[in-house]
PDB file of C-alpha atoms in Angstrom:
ATOM      1  CA  MET A   1     135.471  54.399 253.599  1.00  0.00           C
ATOM      2  CA  LYS A   2     131.956  53.735 254.849  1.00  0.00           C
ATOM      3  CA  GLN A   3     131.401  49.998 254.811  1.00  0.00           C
ATOM      4  CA  ASN A   4     128.739  47.429 255.465  1.00  0.00           C
ATOM      5  CA  PHE A   5     128.795  43.748 254.597  1.00  0.00           C
ATOM      6  CA  ASN A   6     127.770  44.248 250.969  1.00  0.00           C
ATOM      7  CA  HIS A   7     128.775  47.815 250.127  1.00  0.00           C
ATOM      8  CA  ILE A   8     131.662  50.247 250.527  1.00  0.00           C
ATOM      9  CA  GLN A   9     131.044  53.937 249.948  1.00  0.00           C
ATOM     10  CA  LEU A  10     134.211  55.704 248.867  1.00  0.00           C
ATOM     11  CA  PRO A  11     134.840  59.022 250.661  1.00  0.00           C
ATOM     12  CA  ASP A  12     134.523  62.350 248.861  1.00  0.00           C
ATOM     13  CA  ILE A  13     137.810  63.226 247.198  1.00  0.00           C
ATOM     14  CA  SER A  14     139.322  66.367 248.687  1.00  0.00           C
ATOM     15  CA  GLU A  15     142.743  67.926 249.005  1.00  0.00           C
ATOM     16  CA  THR A  16     142.687  67.066 252.704  1.00  0.00           C
ATOM     17  CA  LEU A  17     141.906  63.402 252.040  1.00  0.00           C
ATOM     18  CA  ILE A  18     144.588  63.027 249.379  1.00  0.00           C
ATOM     19  CA  ASN A  19     147.243  64.691 251.533  1.00  0.00           C
ATOM     20  CA  LYS A  20     146.280  62.445 254.463  1.00  0.00           C
ATOM     21  CA  VAL A  21     146.615  59.301 252.352  1.00  0.00           C
ATOM     22  CA  LEU A  22     149.907  60.496 250.828  1.00  0.00           C
ATOM     23  CA  TYR A  23     151.254  61.120 254.323  1.00  0.00           C
ATOM     24  CA  GLU A  24     150.301  57.580 255.370  1.00  0.00           C
ATOM     25  CA  HIS A  25     152.022  56.221 252.260  1.00  0.00           C
ATOM     26  CA  SER A  26     155.166  58.215 253.004  1.00  0.00           C
ATOM     27  CA  GLU A  27     155.228  57.068 256.628  1.00  0.00           C
ATOM     28  CA  GLY A  28     155.221  53.491 255.342  1.00  0.00           C
ATOM     29  CA  GLY A  29     158.468  54.131 253.458  1.00  0.00           C
ATOM     30  CA  GLY A  30     156.982  54.360 249.961  1.00  0.00           C
ATOM     31  CA  ASN A  31     158.544  57.701 249.075  1.00  0.00           C
ATOM     32  CA  GLU A  32     162.020  56.660 250.183  1.00  0.00           C
ATOM     33  CA  ILE A  33     161.899  53.609 247.906  1.00  0.00           C
ATOM     34  CA  ASP A  34     160.783  55.794 244.997  1.00  0.00           C
ATOM     35  CA  LYS A  35     163.667  58.200 245.548  1.00  0.00           C
ATOM     36  CA  LYS A  36     166.185  55.356 245.478  1.00  0.00           C
ATOM     37  CA  LEU A  37     164.683  53.932 242.288  1.00  0.00           C
ATOM     38  CA  LEU A  38     164.742  57.365 240.645  1.00  0.00           C
ATOM     39  CA  SER A  39     168.423  57.634 241.551  1.00  0.00           C
ATOM     40  CA  LEU A  40     169.048  54.197 240.052  1.00  0.00           C
ATOM     41  CA  PHE A  41     167.387  55.157 236.761  1.00  0.00           C
ATOM     42  CA  GLU A  42     169.327  58.434 236.626  1.00  0.00           C
ATOM     43  CA  PHE A  43     172.654  56.761 237.427  1.00  0.00           C
ATOM     44  CA  MET A  44     172.062  53.974 234.899  1.00  0.00           C
ATOM     45  CA  GLY A  45     170.763  56.103 232.055  1.00  0.00           C
ATOM     46  CA  ASP A  46     172.018  54.045 229.106  1.00  0.00           C
ATOM     47  CA  ASN A  47     168.814  52.624 227.636  1.00  0.00           C
ATOM     48  CA  LYS A  48     170.780  50.541 225.139  1.00  0.00           C
ATOM     49  CA  SER A  49     172.962  48.839 227.733  1.00  0.00           C
ATOM     50  CA  VAL A  50     171.760  45.294 228.381  1.00  0.00           C
ATOM     51  CA  CYS A  51     173.621  45.294 231.687  1.00  0.00           C
ATOM     52  CA  GLU A  52     172.082  48.530 232.994  1.00  0.00           C
ATOM     53  CA  VAL A  53     168.581  47.677 231.797  1.00  0.00           C
ATOM     54  CA  THR A  54     168.870  44.219 233.382  1.00  0.00           C
ATOM     55  CA  ILE A  55     169.703  45.752 236.750  1.00  0.00           C
ATOM     56  CA  LYS A  56     166.750  48.158 236.553  1.00  0.00           C
ATOM     57  CA  VAL A  57     164.329  45.437 235.469  1.00  0.00           C
ATOM     58  CA  ALA A  58     165.521  43.104 238.227  1.00  0.00           C
ATOM     59  CA  ALA A  59     165.194  45.846 240.852  1.00  0.00           C
ATOM     60  CA  LEU A  60     161.623  46.724 239.861  1.00  0.00           C
ATOM     61  CA  ASN A  61     160.605  43.085 239.535  1.00  0.00           C
ATOM     62  CA  THR A  62     161.898  42.326 243.031  1.00  0.00           C
ATOM     63  CA  ILE A  63     160.646  45.432 244.835  1.00  0.00           C
ATOM     64  CA  TYR A  64     157.194  45.437 243.261  1.00  0.00           C
ATOM     65  CA  ALA A  65     156.823  41.643 243.038  1.00  0.00           C
ATOM     66  CA  THR A  66     155.693  41.810 239.401  1.00  0.00           C
ATOM     67  CA  ALA A  67     156.220  38.041 239.056  1.00  0.00           C
ATOM     68  CA  ILE A  68     158.349  38.068 235.908  1.00  0.00           C
ATOM     69  CA  ASN A  69     160.238  34.786 236.120  1.00  0.00           C
ATOM     70  CA  TYR A  70     162.279  35.240 232.942  1.00  0.00           C
ATOM     71  CA  ILE A  71     163.529  38.805 232.512  1.00  0.00           C
ATOM     72  CA  LYS A  72     165.781  38.299 229.479  1.00  0.00           C
ATOM     73  CA  PRO A  73     163.051  38.927 226.828  1.00  0.00           C
ATOM     74  CA  VAL A  74     161.797  41.909 228.854  1.00  0.00           C
ATOM     75  CA  VAL A  75     165.273  43.439 228.837  1.00  0.00           C
ATOM     76  CA  ALA A  76     165.674  42.761 225.111  1.00  0.00           C
ATOM     77  CA  LYS A  77     162.363  44.469 224.326  1.00  0.00           C
ATOM     78  CA  ILE A  78     163.263  47.554 226.360  1.00  0.00           C
ATOM     79  CA  VAL A  79     166.678  47.834 224.687  1.00  0.00           C
ATOM     80  CA  GLU A  80     164.994  47.492 221.289  1.00  0.00           C
ATOM     81  CA  ILE A  81     162.165  49.996 221.831  1.00  0.00           C
ATOM     82  CA  ILE A  82     163.387  52.793 224.090  1.00  0.00           C
ATOM     83  CA  PRO A  83     165.876  55.302 222.615  1.00  0.00           C
ATOM     84  CA  ASN A  84     168.922  56.440 224.508  1.00  0.00           C
ATOM     85  CA  ASP A  85     167.905  60.087 224.380  1.00  0.00           C
ATOM     86  CA  ILE A  86     164.361  60.569 225.705  1.00  0.00           C
ATOM     87  CA  SER A  87     164.703  64.279 226.452  1.00  0.00           C
ATOM     88  CA  LYS A  88     162.407  65.228 223.567  1.00  0.00           C
ATOM     89  CA  ASN A  89     159.827  62.496 224.121  1.00  0.00           C
ATOM     90  CA  ASP A  90     156.392  63.531 225.383  1.00  0.00           C
ATOM     91  CA  GLU A  91     153.492  61.738 227.092  1.00  0.00           C
ATOM     92  CA  ASN A  92     152.258  60.260 223.816  1.00  0.00           C
ATOM     93  CA  ASP A  93     155.680  58.731 223.221  1.00  0.00           C
ATOM     94  CA  PHE A  94     155.809  57.317 226.731  1.00  0.00           C
ATOM     95  CA  VAL A  95     152.366  55.736 226.279  1.00  0.00           C
ATOM     96  CA  LYS A  96     153.655  54.000 223.142  1.00  0.00           C
ATOM     97  CA  PHE A  97     156.811  52.881 224.947  1.00  0.00           C
ATOM     98  CA  ILE A  98     154.730  51.259 227.689  1.00  0.00           C
ATOM     99  CA  ASP A  99     152.382  49.453 225.338  1.00  0.00           C
ATOM    100  CA  ASN A 100     155.306  48.243 223.222  1.00  0.00           C
ATOM    101  CA  ILE A 101     157.522  46.937 226.011  1.00  0.00           C
ATOM    102  CA  ALA A 102     154.565  45.383 227.847  1.00  0.00           C
ATOM    103  CA  ILE A 103     154.259  42.630 225.228  1.00  0.00           C
ATOM    104  CA  VAL A 104     157.098  40.118 225.235  1.00  0.00           C
ATOM    105  CA  SER A 105     157.600  36.827 223.421  1.00  0.00           C
ATOM    106  CA  TRP A 106     160.285  34.187 223.727  1.00  0.00           C
ATOM    107  CA  LYS A 107     161.062  30.622 222.753  1.00  0.00           C
ATOM    108  CA  ASN A 108     162.239  27.747 224.889  1.00  0.00           C
ATOM    109  CA  GLU A 109     164.674  26.136 222.499  1.00  0.00           C
ATOM    110  CA  SER A 110     165.018  22.950 224.544  1.00  0.00           C
ATOM    111  CA  ILE A 111     161.349  22.040 224.047  1.00  0.00           C
ATOM    112  CA  ASN A 112     160.724  24.161 220.933  1.00  0.00           C
ATOM    113  CA  GLU A 113     157.873  26.001 222.667  1.00  0.00           C
ATOM    114  CA  GLU A 114     156.957  29.687 222.158  1.00  0.00           C
ATOM    115  CA  TYR A 115     155.529  31.888 224.897  1.00  0.00           C
ATOM    116  CA  SER A 116     154.157  35.409 225.195  1.00  0.00           C
ATOM    117  CA  ARG A 117     153.115  37.595 228.090  1.00  0.00           C
ATOM    118  CA  ILE A 118     151.682  41.075 228.666  1.00  0.00           C
ATOM    119  CA  ASN A 119     153.418  42.877 231.543  1.00  0.00           C
ATOM    120  CA  LEU A 120     151.296  46.037 231.610  1.00  0.00           C
ATOM    121  CA  SER A 121     151.826  46.907 235.255  1.00  0.00           C
ATOM    122  CA  PHE A 122     155.574  46.278 235.084  1.00  0.00           C
ATOM    123  CA  ALA A 123     155.954  48.269 231.854  1.00  0.00           C
ATOM    124  CA  SER A 124     154.134  51.238 233.378  1.00  0.00           C
ATOM    125  CA  LYS A 125     156.397  51.072 236.437  1.00  0.00           C
ATOM    126  CA  TYR A 126     159.526  51.020 234.263  1.00  0.00           C
ATOM    127  CA  VAL A 127     158.475  54.047 232.212  1.00  0.00           C
ATOM    128  CA  HIS A 128     157.167  55.773 235.361  1.00  0.00           C
ATOM    129  CA  PHE A 129     160.728  56.003 236.626  1.00  0.00           C
ATOM    130  CA  LEU A 130     162.212  56.487 233.163  1.00  0.00           C
ATOM    131  CA  SER A 131     159.957  59.545 232.718  1.00  0.00           C
ATOM    132  CA  LYS A 132     160.873  60.825 236.192  1.00  0.00           C
ATOM    133  CA  ARG A 133     157.385  59.941 237.457  1.00  0.00           C
ATOM    134  CA  LYS A 134     155.479  61.862 234.780  1.00  0.00           C
ATOM    135  CA  MET A 135     153.551  58.733 233.772  1.00  0.00           C
ATOM    136  CA  PRO A 136     151.190  57.175 236.333  1.00  0.00           C
ATOM    137  CA  ILE A 137     151.583  53.517 237.228  1.00  0.00           C
ATOM    138  CA  TYR A 138     148.865  51.103 236.187  1.00  0.00           C
ATOM    139  CA  ASP A 139     148.131  48.681 238.997  1.00  0.00           C
ATOM    140  CA  SER A 140     145.089  46.549 239.748  1.00  0.00           C
ATOM    141  CA  TYR A 141     144.731  48.097 243.239  1.00  0.00           C
ATOM    142  CA  MET A 142     144.435  51.659 241.973  1.00  0.00           C
ATOM    143  CA  TRP A 143     142.373  50.634 238.928  1.00  0.00           C
ATOM    144  CA  ILE A 144     139.658  49.137 241.146  1.00  0.00           C
ATOM    145  CA  ILE A 145     139.434  52.305 243.252  1.00  0.00           C
ATOM    146  CA  MET A 146     139.500  54.645 240.248  1.00  0.00           C
ATOM    147  CA  VAL A 147     136.700  52.760 238.497  1.00  0.00           C
ATOM    148  CA  GLY A 148     134.813  52.657 241.800  1.00  0.00           C
ATOM    149  CA  TYR A 149     134.981  56.452 242.102  1.00  0.00           C
ATOM    150  CA  PHE A 150     133.646  56.918 238.578  1.00  0.00           C
ATOM    151  CA  ASN A 151     130.768  54.529 239.175  1.00  0.00           C
ATOM    152  CA  GLN A 152     129.810  55.949 242.579  1.00  0.00           C
ATOM    153  CA  TYR A 153     130.312  59.667 241.968  1.00  0.00           C
ATOM    154  CA  LYS A 154     129.834  60.144 238.224  1.00  0.00           C
ATOM    155  CA  ASN A 155     126.915  57.727 237.726  1.00  0.00           C
ATOM    156  CA  LEU A 156     128.865  55.590 235.292  1.00  0.00           C
ATOM    157  CA  ASN A 157     128.832  51.843 234.921  1.00  0.00           C
ATOM    158  CA  LEU A 158     132.431  51.152 233.998  1.00  0.00           C
ATOM    159  CA  SER A 159     133.784  47.635 233.978  1.00  0.00           C
ATOM    160  CA  PHE A 160     136.428  46.629 236.499  1.00  0.00           C
ATOM    161  CA  ALA A 161     138.005  44.458 233.794  1.00  0.00           C
ATOM    162  CA  LYS A 162     141.672  45.145 233.152  1.00  0.00           C
ATOM    163  CA  PRO A 163     142.228  47.834 230.477  1.00  0.00           C
ATOM    164  CA  ALA A 164     143.162  46.560 227.034  1.00  0.00           C
ATOM    165  CA  ASP A 165     146.380  48.571 227.084  1.00  0.00           C
ATOM    166  CA  TYR A 166     148.087  51.519 228.754  1.00  0.00           C
ATOM    167  CA  SER A 167     146.532  53.946 226.285  1.00  0.00           C
ATOM    168  CA  GLU A 168     143.064  53.014 227.553  1.00  0.00           C
ATOM    169  CA  PHE A 169     144.215  53.306 231.158  1.00  0.00           C
ATOM    170  CA  PHE A 170     145.872  56.688 230.615  1.00  0.00           C
ATOM    171  CA  GLN A 171     142.781  58.141 228.947  1.00  0.00           C
ATOM    172  CA  LEU A 172     140.650  57.161 231.941  1.00  0.00           C
ATOM    173  CA  PHE A 173     143.302  58.407 234.373  1.00  0.00           C
ATOM    174  CA  ASN A 174     143.333  61.834 232.703  1.00  0.00           C
ATOM    175  CA  LYS A 175     139.528  61.892 232.764  1.00  0.00           C
ATOM    176  CA  PHE A 176     139.624  61.065 236.472  1.00  0.00           C
ATOM    177  CA  LYS A 177     142.114  63.853 237.107  1.00  0.00           C
ATOM    178  CA  ALA A 178     139.945  66.370 235.229  1.00  0.00           C
ATOM    179  CA  GLU A 179     136.511  65.358 236.521  1.00  0.00           C
ATOM    180  CA  PHE A 180     137.594  65.229 240.150  1.00  0.00           C
ATOM    181  CA  ASN A 181     139.477  68.559 239.839  1.00  0.00           C
ATOM    182  CA  LEU A 182     142.882  67.184 240.755  1.00  0.00           C
ATOM    183  CA  GLY A 183     144.960  69.440 238.512  1.00  0.00           C
ATOM    184  CA  LYS A 184     147.042  70.719 241.400  1.00  0.00           C
ATOM    185  CA  PHE A 185     148.395  67.219 242.096  1.00  0.00           C
ATOM    186  CA  PHE A 186     151.156  65.458 240.163  1.00  0.00           C
ATOM    187  CA  ASN A 187     150.230  62.255 238.359  1.00  0.00           C
ATOM    188  CA  PHE A 188     152.362  60.188 240.714  1.00  0.00           C
ATOM    189  CA  GLU A 189     150.545  61.652 243.726  1.00  0.00           C
ATOM    190  CA  ILE A 190     147.155  60.704 242.291  1.00  0.00           C
ATOM    191  CA  ASP A 191     148.224  57.157 241.474  1.00  0.00           C
ATOM    192  CA  LYS A 192     149.758  56.749 244.944  1.00  0.00           C
ATOM    193  CA  PHE A 193     146.526  57.983 246.533  1.00  0.00           C
ATOM    194  CA  LEU A 194     144.451  55.484 244.555  1.00  0.00           C
ATOM    195  CA  TRP A 195     146.929  52.641 245.089  1.00  0.00           C
ATOM    196  CA  HIS A 196     147.134  53.187 248.838  1.00  0.00           C
ATOM    197  CA  CYS A 197     143.338  53.278 249.144  1.00  0.00           C
ATOM    198  CA  GLY A 198     143.145  50.023 247.204  1.00  0.00           C
ATOM    199  CA  LYS A 199     145.854  48.392 249.281  1.00  0.00           C
ATOM    200  CA  MET A 200     144.174  49.323 252.565  1.00  0.00           C
ATOM    201  CA  ALA A 201     140.741  48.138 251.427  1.00  0.00           C
ATOM    202  CA  LEU A 202     142.085  44.820 250.149  1.00  0.00           C
ATOM    203  CA  SER A 203     144.230  44.233 253.238  1.00  0.00           C
ATOM    204  CA  LYS A 204     141.158  44.750 255.419  1.00  0.00           C
ATOM    205  CA  ILE A 205     139.100  42.242 253.427  1.00  0.00           C
ATOM    206  CA  ILE A 206     141.908  39.654 253.463  1.00  0.00           C
ATOM    207  CA  LYS A 207     142.336  40.000 257.223  1.00  0.00           C
ATOM    208  CA  GLU A 208     138.635  39.946 258.098  1.00  0.00           C
ATOM    209  CA  ASP A 209     137.574  37.194 255.680  1.00  0.00           C
ATOM    210  CA  ASP A 210     140.788  35.145 255.693  1.00  0.00           C
ATOM    211  CA  ILE A 211     140.822  34.901 251.901  1.00  0.00           C
ATOM    212  CA  LYS A 212     143.463  35.231 249.190  1.00  0.00           C
ATOM    213  CA  MET A 213     144.128  38.341 247.114  1.00  0.00           C
ATOM    214  CA  GLY A 214     142.176  37.218 244.041  1.00  0.00           C
ATOM    215  CA  ALA A 215     139.042  36.589 246.082  1.00  0.00           C
ATOM    216  CA  ALA A 216     139.533  39.870 247.955  1.00  0.00           C
ATOM    217  CA  LYS A 217     139.681  41.805 244.682  1.00  0.00           C
ATOM    218  CA  SER A 218     136.459  40.161 243.493  1.00  0.00           C
ATOM    219  CA  LYS A 219     134.718  41.056 246.754  1.00  0.00           C
ATOM    220  CA  LEU A 220     135.959  44.663 246.681  1.00  0.00           C
ATOM    221  CA  LYS A 221     134.668  45.145 243.135  1.00  0.00           C
ATOM    222  CA  LYS A 222     131.220  43.953 244.230  1.00  0.00           C
ATOM    223  CA  GLN A 223     131.271  46.199 247.297  1.00  0.00           C
ATOM    224  CA  LEU A 224     132.186  49.274 245.242  1.00  0.00           C
ATOM    225  CA  LYS A 225     129.160  49.105 242.978  1.00  0.00           C
ATOM    226  CA  PRO A 226     126.903  52.194 243.261  1.00  0.00           C
TER     227      PRO A 226
END
């Protein structure tokens, strides 16, 4: 990435660039973790088992630090929504699964207080592995870079604001894949490329400016404007 104090120019997307970034990601151990998680989801394939779903949710929440403090309502929603046999489900079904399980509500009986939360990134990670990596993961790191590419290379003025739901994200992801001619890559390779680029850019800002992640994201968004 070409960078000055106020602007970062994203590099041209090419097969060489993507393969280079994917190699860096693999060298950091990312692929090995994915393989283990895929094995976990295959071994614990009962989507109606509270025990098995709890283990998978806890594993993802810990590894990806998705900050879900109370996983019980998340597990209950997954058990309710996702069928045991997903062999005939397609991308449209998986999109609906993600948007449904992302929204959870629960009640603290001791204080009679109701809560709700939208776990979009976590839900996309869960269905990513459930679908054997067919569905790309929504993550704020990759979202910033993807929007940045559209704005810098396609003369758009897209907002960096979080997508309303996974359906909105997936539509833009597919548009990105088509407009940047990335049909030869799997969805999970594209999302890893974008995520790794985002991670590296944010890590650099945090180190150089000695600021927290939230401030680093705000600065990166400003620097990625055309």
